[in-house]
One Martini backbone bead per residue (centre of mass of N, CA, C, O) as a GRO file, in nm:
protein
  340
    1MET     BB    1   1.559  -2.527  -2.266
    2ARG     BB    2   1.618  -2.214  -2.165
    3PRO     BB    3   1.507  -2.034  -1.916
    4THR     BB    4   1.301  -1.743  -1.905
    5SER     BB    5   1.289  -1.386  -1.791
    6CYS     BB    6   1.142  -1.053  -1.713
    7LEU     BB    7   1.172  -1.127  -1.395
    8ARG     BB    8   1.330  -1.005  -1.091
    9VAL     BB    9   1.427  -1.076  -0.765
   10VAL     BB   10   1.646  -0.886  -0.553
   11ASP     BB   11   1.638  -1.074  -0.270
   12GLY     BB   12   1.722  -1.381  -0.391
   13CYS     BB   13   1.424  -1.452  -0.521
   14CYS     BB   14   1.365  -1.630  -0.820
   15LEU     BB   15   1.058  -1.710  -0.885
   16ILE     BB   16   1.010  -1.714  -1.197
   17ASN     BB   17   1.253  -1.887  -1.269
   18THR     BB   18   1.156  -2.131  -1.108
   19ILE     BB   19   0.890  -2.178  -1.257
   20THR     BB   20   1.004  -2.213  -1.547
   21ALA     BB   21   1.183  -2.451  -1.473
   22THR     BB   22   0.952  -2.636  -1.387
   23MET     BB   23   0.805  -2.634  -1.669
   24THR     BB   24   1.077  -2.751  -1.839
   25THR     BB   25   1.108  -2.981  -1.643
   26PRO     BB   26   1.103  -3.295  -1.614
   27VAL     BB   27   0.888  -3.522  -1.467
   28ARG     BB   28   0.913  -3.747  -1.231
   29PRO     BB   29   0.802  -4.034  -1.168
   30PRO     BB   30   0.628  -4.164  -0.932
   31SER     BB   31   0.627  -4.357  -0.678
   32LYS     BB   32   0.465  -4.675  -0.587
   33LYS     BB   33   0.380  -4.509  -0.301
   34TRP     BB   34   0.171  -4.465  -0.050
   35LYS     BB   35   0.126  -4.216   0.200
   36GLY     BB   36  -0.148  -4.219   0.373
   37ARG     BB   37  -0.294  -3.943   0.471
   38GLU     BB   38  -0.611  -4.076   0.490
   39ARG     BB   39  -0.535  -4.272   0.699
   40ARG     BB   40  -0.648  -4.486   0.960
   41LYS     BB   41  -0.626  -4.699   1.223
   42SER     BB   42  -0.928  -4.828   1.167
   43ASP     BB   43  -0.853  -4.928   0.901
   44ARG     BB   44  -0.917  -5.171   0.660
   45VAL     BB   45  -0.664  -5.394   0.545
   46MET     BB   46  -0.443  -5.574   0.376
   47ASP     BB   47  -0.220  -5.812   0.453
   48PRO     BB   48   0.054  -5.895   0.278
   49ALA     BB   49   0.100  -6.177   0.435
   50GLU     BB   50  -0.195  -6.294   0.345
   51THR     BB   51  -0.093  -6.292   0.054
   52ARG     BB   52  -0.067  -6.375  -0.291
   53ALA     BB   53   0.041  -6.338  -0.612
   54ASN     BB   54  -0.216  -6.536  -0.733
   55ASP     BB   55  -0.445  -6.387  -0.641
   56ILE     BB   56  -0.804  -6.332  -0.652
   57ILE     BB   57  -0.918  -6.002  -0.665
   58ILE     BB   58  -1.267  -5.913  -0.558
   59PRO     BB   59  -1.476  -5.667  -0.561
   60ILE     BB   60  -1.792  -5.577  -0.405
   61MET     BB   61  -2.046  -5.377  -0.550
   62GLY     BB   62  -2.304  -5.147  -0.431
   63PRO     BB   63  -2.588  -5.108  -0.300
   64THR     BB   64  -2.783  -5.118  -0.050
   65GLY     BB   65  -2.937  -5.442  -0.079
   66ALA     BB   66  -2.812  -5.605  -0.337
   67GLY     BB   67  -2.617  -5.862  -0.221
   68LYS     BB   68  -2.311  -5.879  -0.138
   69SER     BB   69  -2.296  -6.068   0.110
   70THR     BB   70  -2.454  -6.298  -0.021
   71PHE     BB   71  -2.257  -6.360  -0.244
   72VAL     BB   72  -2.018  -6.440  -0.067
   73ASN     BB   73  -2.159  -6.663   0.101
   74THR     BB   74  -2.237  -6.839  -0.144
   75ALA     BB   75  -1.951  -6.891  -0.253
   76VAL     BB   76  -1.816  -7.001   0.030
   77GLY     BB   77  -2.047  -7.160   0.212
   78LYS     BB   78  -2.081  -6.918   0.429
   79ASP     BB   79  -2.106  -6.690   0.710
   80ALA     BB   80  -1.886  -6.433   0.660
   81MET     BB   81  -2.126  -6.230   0.635
   82VAL     BB   82  -2.337  -5.984   0.717
   83VAL     BB   83  -2.691  -5.980   0.672
   84GLY     BB   84  -2.935  -5.782   0.549
   85HIS     BB   85  -3.321  -5.736   0.586
   86ASP     BB   86  -3.307  -5.425   0.528
   87LEU     BB   87  -3.229  -5.078   0.495
   88LYS     BB   88  -3.001  -5.149   0.668
   89SER     BB   89  -2.673  -5.146   0.706
   90CYS     BB   90  -2.388  -5.384   0.761
   91THR     BB   91  -2.160  -5.257   0.575
   92GLU     BB   92  -1.909  -5.026   0.684
   93SER     BB   93  -1.666  -5.203   0.619
   94LEU     BB   94  -1.416  -5.355   0.482
   95GLN     BB   95  -1.429  -5.699   0.375
   96HIS     BB   96  -1.254  -6.018   0.382
   97VAL     BB   97  -1.231  -6.333   0.195
   98ILE     BB   98  -1.072  -6.657   0.179
   99VAL     BB   99  -1.064  -6.886  -0.107
  100ASP     BB  100  -1.063  -7.146  -0.290
  101TYR     BB  101  -1.026  -7.227  -0.623
  102PRO     BB  102  -1.201  -7.466  -0.781
  103LYS     BB  103  -1.034  -7.468  -1.068
  104ASP     BB  104  -0.765  -7.382  -0.875
  105PRO     BB  105  -0.609  -7.479  -0.584
  106SER     BB  106  -0.346  -7.285  -0.620
  107ARG     BB  107  -0.572  -7.077  -0.585
  108ARG     BB  108  -0.720  -6.766  -0.472
  109VAL     BB  109  -1.005  -6.597  -0.336
  110VAL     BB  110  -1.073  -6.241  -0.287
  111PHE     BB  111  -1.332  -6.117  -0.114
  112VAL     BB  112  -1.478  -5.778  -0.126
  113ASP     BB  113  -1.670  -5.612   0.100
  114THR     BB  114  -1.878  -5.328   0.040
  115PRO     BB  115  -2.004  -5.028   0.088
  116GLY     BB  116  -2.248  -4.810   0.041
  117PHE     BB  117  -2.344  -4.467  -0.040
  118ASP     BB  118  -2.619  -4.534   0.154
  119ASP     BB  119  -2.549  -4.534   0.439
  120THR     BB  120  -2.685  -4.535   0.757
  121TYR     BB  121  -2.414  -4.422   0.937
  122GLU     BB  122  -2.250  -4.307   0.694
  123SER     BB  123  -2.101  -4.107   0.495
  124ASP     BB  124  -2.008  -4.070   0.173
  125PHE     BB  125  -1.721  -3.977   0.231
  126GLU     BB  126  -1.643  -4.212   0.421
  127ILE     BB  127  -1.685  -4.434   0.214
  128LEU     BB  128  -1.484  -4.330   0.009
  129ARG     BB  129  -1.239  -4.334   0.195
  130ARG     BB  130  -1.236  -4.639   0.259
  131ILE     BB  131  -1.215  -4.742  -0.030
  132ALA     BB  132  -0.965  -4.580  -0.114
  133VAL     BB  133  -0.770  -4.692   0.097
  134TRP     BB  134  -0.784  -4.988   0.016
  135LEU     BB  135  -0.700  -4.955  -0.282
  136ALA     BB  136  -0.433  -4.801  -0.240
  137GLN     BB  137  -0.286  -5.005  -0.057
  138SER     BB  138  -0.297  -5.252  -0.244
  139TYR     BB  139  -0.146  -5.115  -0.480
  140SER     BB  140   0.110  -5.038  -0.319
  141ASP     BB  141   0.145  -5.363  -0.247
  142ASP     BB  142   0.095  -5.516  -0.526
  143LYS     BB  143  -0.235  -5.571  -0.530
  144LYS     BB  144  -0.408  -5.687  -0.779
  145LEU     BB  145  -0.682  -5.676  -0.954
  146THR     BB  146  -0.899  -5.878  -1.148
  147GLY     BB  147  -1.185  -5.754  -1.059
  148VAL     BB  148  -1.537  -5.639  -1.079
  149ILE     BB  149  -1.843  -5.636  -0.888
  150TYR     BB  150  -2.178  -5.531  -0.978
  151LEU     BB  151  -2.475  -5.477  -0.791
  152HIS     BB  152  -2.838  -5.523  -0.873
  153GLU     BB  153  -3.167  -5.482  -0.810
  154ILE     BB  154  -3.425  -5.603  -1.016
  155THR     BB  155  -3.692  -5.489  -0.863
  156GLN     BB  156  -3.636  -5.218  -0.967
  157LYS     BB  157  -3.817  -4.999  -1.160
  158ARG     BB  158  -3.614  -4.771  -1.084
  159MET     BB  159  -3.353  -4.541  -1.089
  160MET     BB  160  -3.267  -4.427  -0.814
  161GLY     BB  161  -3.081  -4.202  -0.647
  162THR     BB  162  -2.892  -4.406  -0.499
  163SER     BB  163  -2.828  -4.581  -0.749
  164ARG     BB  164  -2.707  -4.358  -0.922
  165LYS     BB  165  -2.483  -4.277  -0.726
  166ASN     BB  166  -2.339  -4.551  -0.714
  167LEU     BB  167  -2.280  -4.575  -1.018
  168GLU     BB  168  -2.118  -4.314  -1.054
  169MET     BB  169  -1.899  -4.378  -0.844
  170PHE     BB  170  -1.806  -4.640  -0.970
  171HIS     BB  171  -1.711  -4.521  -1.239
  172LYS     BB  172  -1.499  -4.325  -1.108
  173LEU     BB  173  -1.328  -4.542  -0.968
  174CYS     BB  174  -1.255  -4.711  -1.225
  175GLY     BB  175  -1.292  -4.630  -1.512
  176ARG     BB  176  -1.264  -4.691  -1.843
  177ASP     BB  177  -1.022  -4.905  -1.852
  178ALA     BB  178  -1.182  -5.109  -1.634
  179SER     BB  179  -1.457  -5.205  -1.763
  180LYS     BB  180  -1.358  -5.489  -1.885
  181ASN     BB  181  -1.340  -5.592  -1.558
  182VAL     BB  182  -1.658  -5.582  -1.544
  183VAL     BB  183  -1.944  -5.705  -1.358
  184LEU     BB  184  -2.293  -5.695  -1.418
  185ALA     BB  185  -2.526  -5.781  -1.156
  186THR     BB  186  -2.823  -5.927  -1.095
  187THR     BB  187  -3.071  -5.949  -0.831
  188LYS     BB  188  -3.347  -6.104  -0.694
  189TRP     BB  189  -3.526  -6.308  -0.887
  190VAL     BB  190  -3.736  -6.433  -0.674
  191ASN     BB  191  -3.895  -6.126  -0.660
  192ILE     BB  192  -3.965  -6.183  -0.975
  193THR     BB  193  -4.071  -6.187  -1.274
  194GLU     BB  194  -3.952  -6.260  -1.577
  195GLY     BB  195  -4.079  -6.027  -1.737
  196ALA     BB  196  -4.003  -5.791  -1.548
  197GLY     BB  197  -3.700  -5.850  -1.540
  198GLU     BB  198  -3.648  -5.809  -1.845
  199ARG     BB  199  -3.732  -5.515  -1.853
  200HIS     BB  200  -3.522  -5.412  -1.650
  201GLU     BB  201  -3.278  -5.520  -1.804
  202GLY     BB  202  -3.321  -5.345  -2.058
  203GLN     BB  203  -3.285  -5.069  -1.916
  204LEU     BB  204  -2.999  -5.113  -1.824
  205LYS     BB  205  -2.869  -5.176  -2.101
  206ASP     BB  206  -2.989  -4.910  -2.266
  207THR     BB  207  -2.909  -4.696  -2.026
  208PHE     BB  208  -2.749  -4.717  -1.739
  209TRP     BB  209  -2.523  -4.944  -1.865
  210LYS     BB  210  -2.423  -4.860  -2.149
  211ASN     BB  211  -2.141  -4.737  -2.109
  212LEU     BB  212  -2.010  -4.985  -1.977
  213ILE     BB  213  -2.070  -5.183  -2.208
  214ASP     BB  214  -1.923  -5.020  -2.430
  215GLU     BB  215  -1.643  -5.052  -2.253
  216GLY     BB  216  -1.676  -5.393  -2.167
  217SER     BB  217  -1.893  -5.480  -1.994
  218GLU     BB  218  -2.068  -5.731  -1.820
  219MET     BB  219  -2.386  -5.904  -1.826
  220THR     BB  220  -2.572  -6.054  -1.549
  221ARG     BB  221  -2.672  -6.323  -1.325
  222PHE     BB  222  -2.774  -6.366  -0.985
  223LEU     BB  223  -2.925  -6.678  -0.844
  224ASN     BB  224  -2.847  -6.754  -0.541
  225ASP     BB  225  -2.597  -6.942  -0.628
  226SER     BB  226  -2.299  -7.096  -0.664
  227LYS     BB  227  -2.288  -7.126  -0.970
  228SER     BB  228  -2.332  -6.819  -1.048
  229ALA     BB  229  -2.103  -6.703  -0.882
  230TRP     BB  230  -1.865  -6.867  -1.023
  231ALA     BB  231  -1.925  -6.776  -1.312
  232ILE     BB  232  -1.835  -6.486  -1.264
  233VAL     BB  233  -1.549  -6.547  -1.177
  234ASP     BB  234  -1.463  -6.705  -1.431
  235HIS     BB  235  -1.493  -6.467  -1.625
  236ILE     BB  236  -1.276  -6.288  -1.499
  237VAL     BB  237  -1.036  -6.489  -1.519
  238ALA     BB  238  -1.068  -6.534  -1.842
  239SER     BB  239  -0.974  -6.271  -1.895
  240SER     BB  240  -0.728  -6.119  -2.108
  241ASP     BB  241  -0.749  -5.856  -1.946
  242GLU     BB  242  -0.553  -5.656  -1.771
  243LEU     BB  243  -0.565  -5.517  -1.443
  244ARG     BB  244  -0.382  -5.256  -1.334
  245ALA     BB  245  -0.602  -5.019  -1.260
  246LEU     BB  246  -0.776  -4.801  -1.106
  247GLN     BB  247  -0.834  -4.477  -1.114
  248ILE     BB  248  -0.797  -4.419  -0.803
  249GLN     BB  249  -0.520  -4.557  -0.783
  250ARG     BB  250  -0.365  -4.371  -0.973
  251GLU     BB  251  -0.431  -4.105  -0.830
  252LEU     BB  252  -0.318  -4.176  -0.535
  253VAL     BB  253  -0.037  -4.308  -0.622
  254ASP     BB  254   0.090  -4.205  -0.892
  255LEU     BB  255  -0.024  -3.888  -0.841
  256GLN     BB  256  -0.072  -3.806  -0.538
  257LYS     BB  257  -0.356  -3.766  -0.455
  258LEU     BB  258  -0.638  -3.654  -0.320
  259ILE     BB  259  -0.959  -3.729  -0.285
  260PRO     BB  260  -1.081  -3.444  -0.377
  261GLU     BB  261  -0.906  -3.471  -0.665
  262THR     BB  262  -1.077  -3.679  -0.769
  263GLU     BB  263  -1.330  -3.793  -0.956
  264ALA     BB  264  -1.499  -3.894  -0.717
  265GLY     BB  265  -1.479  -3.634  -0.552
  266ASN     BB  266  -1.608  -3.446  -0.761
  267SER     BB  267  -1.878  -3.598  -0.783
  268LEU     BB  268  -1.962  -3.571  -0.485
  269ARG     BB  269  -1.959  -3.264  -0.470
  270GLU     BB  270  -2.183  -3.217  -0.681
  271THR     BB  271  -2.403  -3.381  -0.539
  272LEU     BB  272  -2.405  -3.225  -0.269
  273GLN     BB  273  -2.476  -2.947  -0.389
  274GLU     BB  274  -2.748  -3.033  -0.505
  275LEU     BB  275  -2.870  -3.124  -0.235
  276LEU     BB  276  -2.841  -2.858  -0.086
  277ASN     BB  277  -3.022  -2.690  -0.271
  278SER     BB  278  -3.275  -2.866  -0.234
  279HIS     BB  279  -3.297  -2.848   0.079
  280GLN     BB  280  -3.322  -2.538   0.099
  281LYS     BB  281  -3.590  -2.526  -0.056
  282THR     BB  282  -3.751  -2.709   0.133
  283VAL     BB  283  -3.728  -2.532   0.384
  284ALA     BB  284  -3.870  -2.285   0.267
  285ASP     BB  285  -4.138  -2.432   0.210
  286LEU     BB  286  -4.195  -2.528   0.503
  287LYS     BB  287  -4.194  -2.238   0.634
  288ASN     BB  288  -4.447  -2.154   0.435
  289ASP     BB  289  -4.624  -2.346   0.563
  290GLN     BB  290  -4.933  -2.330   0.715
  291SER     BB  291  -4.869  -2.629   0.867
  292ARG     BB  292  -4.591  -2.600   1.042
  293GLY     BB  293  -4.714  -2.678   1.335
  294THR     BB  294  -4.701  -2.955   1.275
  295THR     BB  295  -4.547  -3.246   1.345
  296GLU     BB  296  -4.472  -3.340   1.055
  297VAL     BB  297  -4.334  -3.078   0.957
  298GLN     BB  298  -4.125  -3.063   1.186
  299ARG     BB  299  -3.992  -3.333   1.124
  300ARG     BB  300  -3.911  -3.267   0.831
  301LEU     BB  301  -3.741  -3.017   0.897
  302GLN     BB  302  -3.531  -3.159   1.074
  303GLU     BB  303  -3.435  -3.360   0.862
  304VAL     BB  304  -3.332  -3.155   0.649
  305GLU     BB  305  -3.138  -2.999   0.835
  306ASP     BB  306  -2.955  -3.244   0.883
  307GLN     BB  307  -2.877  -3.279   0.582
  308ILE     BB  308  -2.741  -3.007   0.553
  309ARG     BB  309  -2.519  -3.048   0.763
  310SER     BB  310  -2.395  -3.294   0.624
  311SER     BB  311  -2.325  -3.161   0.352
  312ILE     BB  312  -2.142  -2.938   0.464
  313SER     BB  313  -1.936  -3.124   0.599
  314GLN     BB  314  -1.852  -3.277   0.336
  315LEU     BB  315  -1.763  -3.029   0.171
  316LYS     BB  316  -1.529  -2.960   0.359
  317GLN     BB  317  -1.377  -3.236   0.313
  318LEU     BB  318  -1.370  -3.168  -0.018
  319GLN     BB  319  -1.166  -2.967   0.001
  320ILE     BB  320  -0.909  -2.812  -0.175
  321LYS     BB  321  -0.582  -2.813  -0.042
  322ARG     BB  322  -0.338  -2.562  -0.093
  323THR     BB  323  -0.052  -2.442  -0.129
  324LEU     BB  324   0.109  -2.167  -0.227
  325TRP     BB  325   0.285  -2.310  -0.437
  326GLN     BB  326   0.051  -2.457  -0.586
  327ARG     BB  327  -0.102  -2.198  -0.669
  328ILE     BB  328   0.122  -2.076  -0.840
  329LEU     BB  329   0.153  -2.310  -1.040
  330ALA     BB  330  -0.146  -2.307  -1.141
  331LEU     BB  331  -0.122  -2.028  -1.287
  332PHE     BB  332   0.103  -2.185  -1.493
  333GLY     BB  333  -0.005  -2.493  -1.539
  334VAL     BB  334   0.112  -2.639  -1.284
  335HIS     BB  335   0.103  -2.979  -1.153
  336SER     BB  336   0.126  -3.106  -0.857
  337THR     BB  337   0.208  -3.387  -0.651
  338GLY     BB  338   0.073  -3.337  -0.390
  339ASN     BB  339   0.198  -3.255  -0.071
  340SER     BB  340   0.483  -3.034   0.025
   0.00000   0.00000   0.00000
């Protein structure tokens, strides 16, 4: 169909004609090569020369303290990853280890240990950026994931704020189509009675993990031994459903989006805004507290104000920056891919 326009710019720039032509011209699918605009020199990614075409690549995700590094060490039979024994996180960057697959020595398993979104030292945005960079680069290098393992500590009586945030971000990273290639595993069963563990397991299945399970994810237990670790891997390998890409991989590579434009970026922005509003209310309450002169109140006030500054800084990093041309196209319902 020939594009038409009721307005022409007489100085030689037929802007509206150009816009309507853009709207009616089929968009060529983007090449599957990530531009890496948000990658930094210090980021750890897999060297394509280090991997093989038939490698079984499995990221391990979950909150800090869920046992991700322990899972990897237990599976490979050595201390390949540093394990934390308190609330401080030990995995700040993504790390991977390669080991032969016991059921098929011609293949190897690449375990990828990832940091949680409640990291002790890094902001949630920085953790998202690091995970996104690793996933985008591996997908761009044609290194497909076989599946994903998500770990959760069974001793938690309730799904606390940090655990909820990790789960929501995980879901946004993977997307609905990848859920069938996800195994949800509970950990630290030695620290809870069987009865209490089963009750917590039921809550996860019926409430917090229900959407993922309905979408095809499997639920199981990691019993802190090699047998249960490899049983989880075997289940992923045996799955007949091919994992083409996680949602964030398609967004960053196929659609050439920036991290703030992804579903995970949107989710983090909403979470940070909610936290900022809550912290600002807390500061107002503390300043009105009649005992605000006490050391404890002053300490708490300083702590919350630091959290406010962190939230504001991350929200600035999550701002979607568009060129003038992209903003004009958006007014006409046309969405360009990437920054041109």
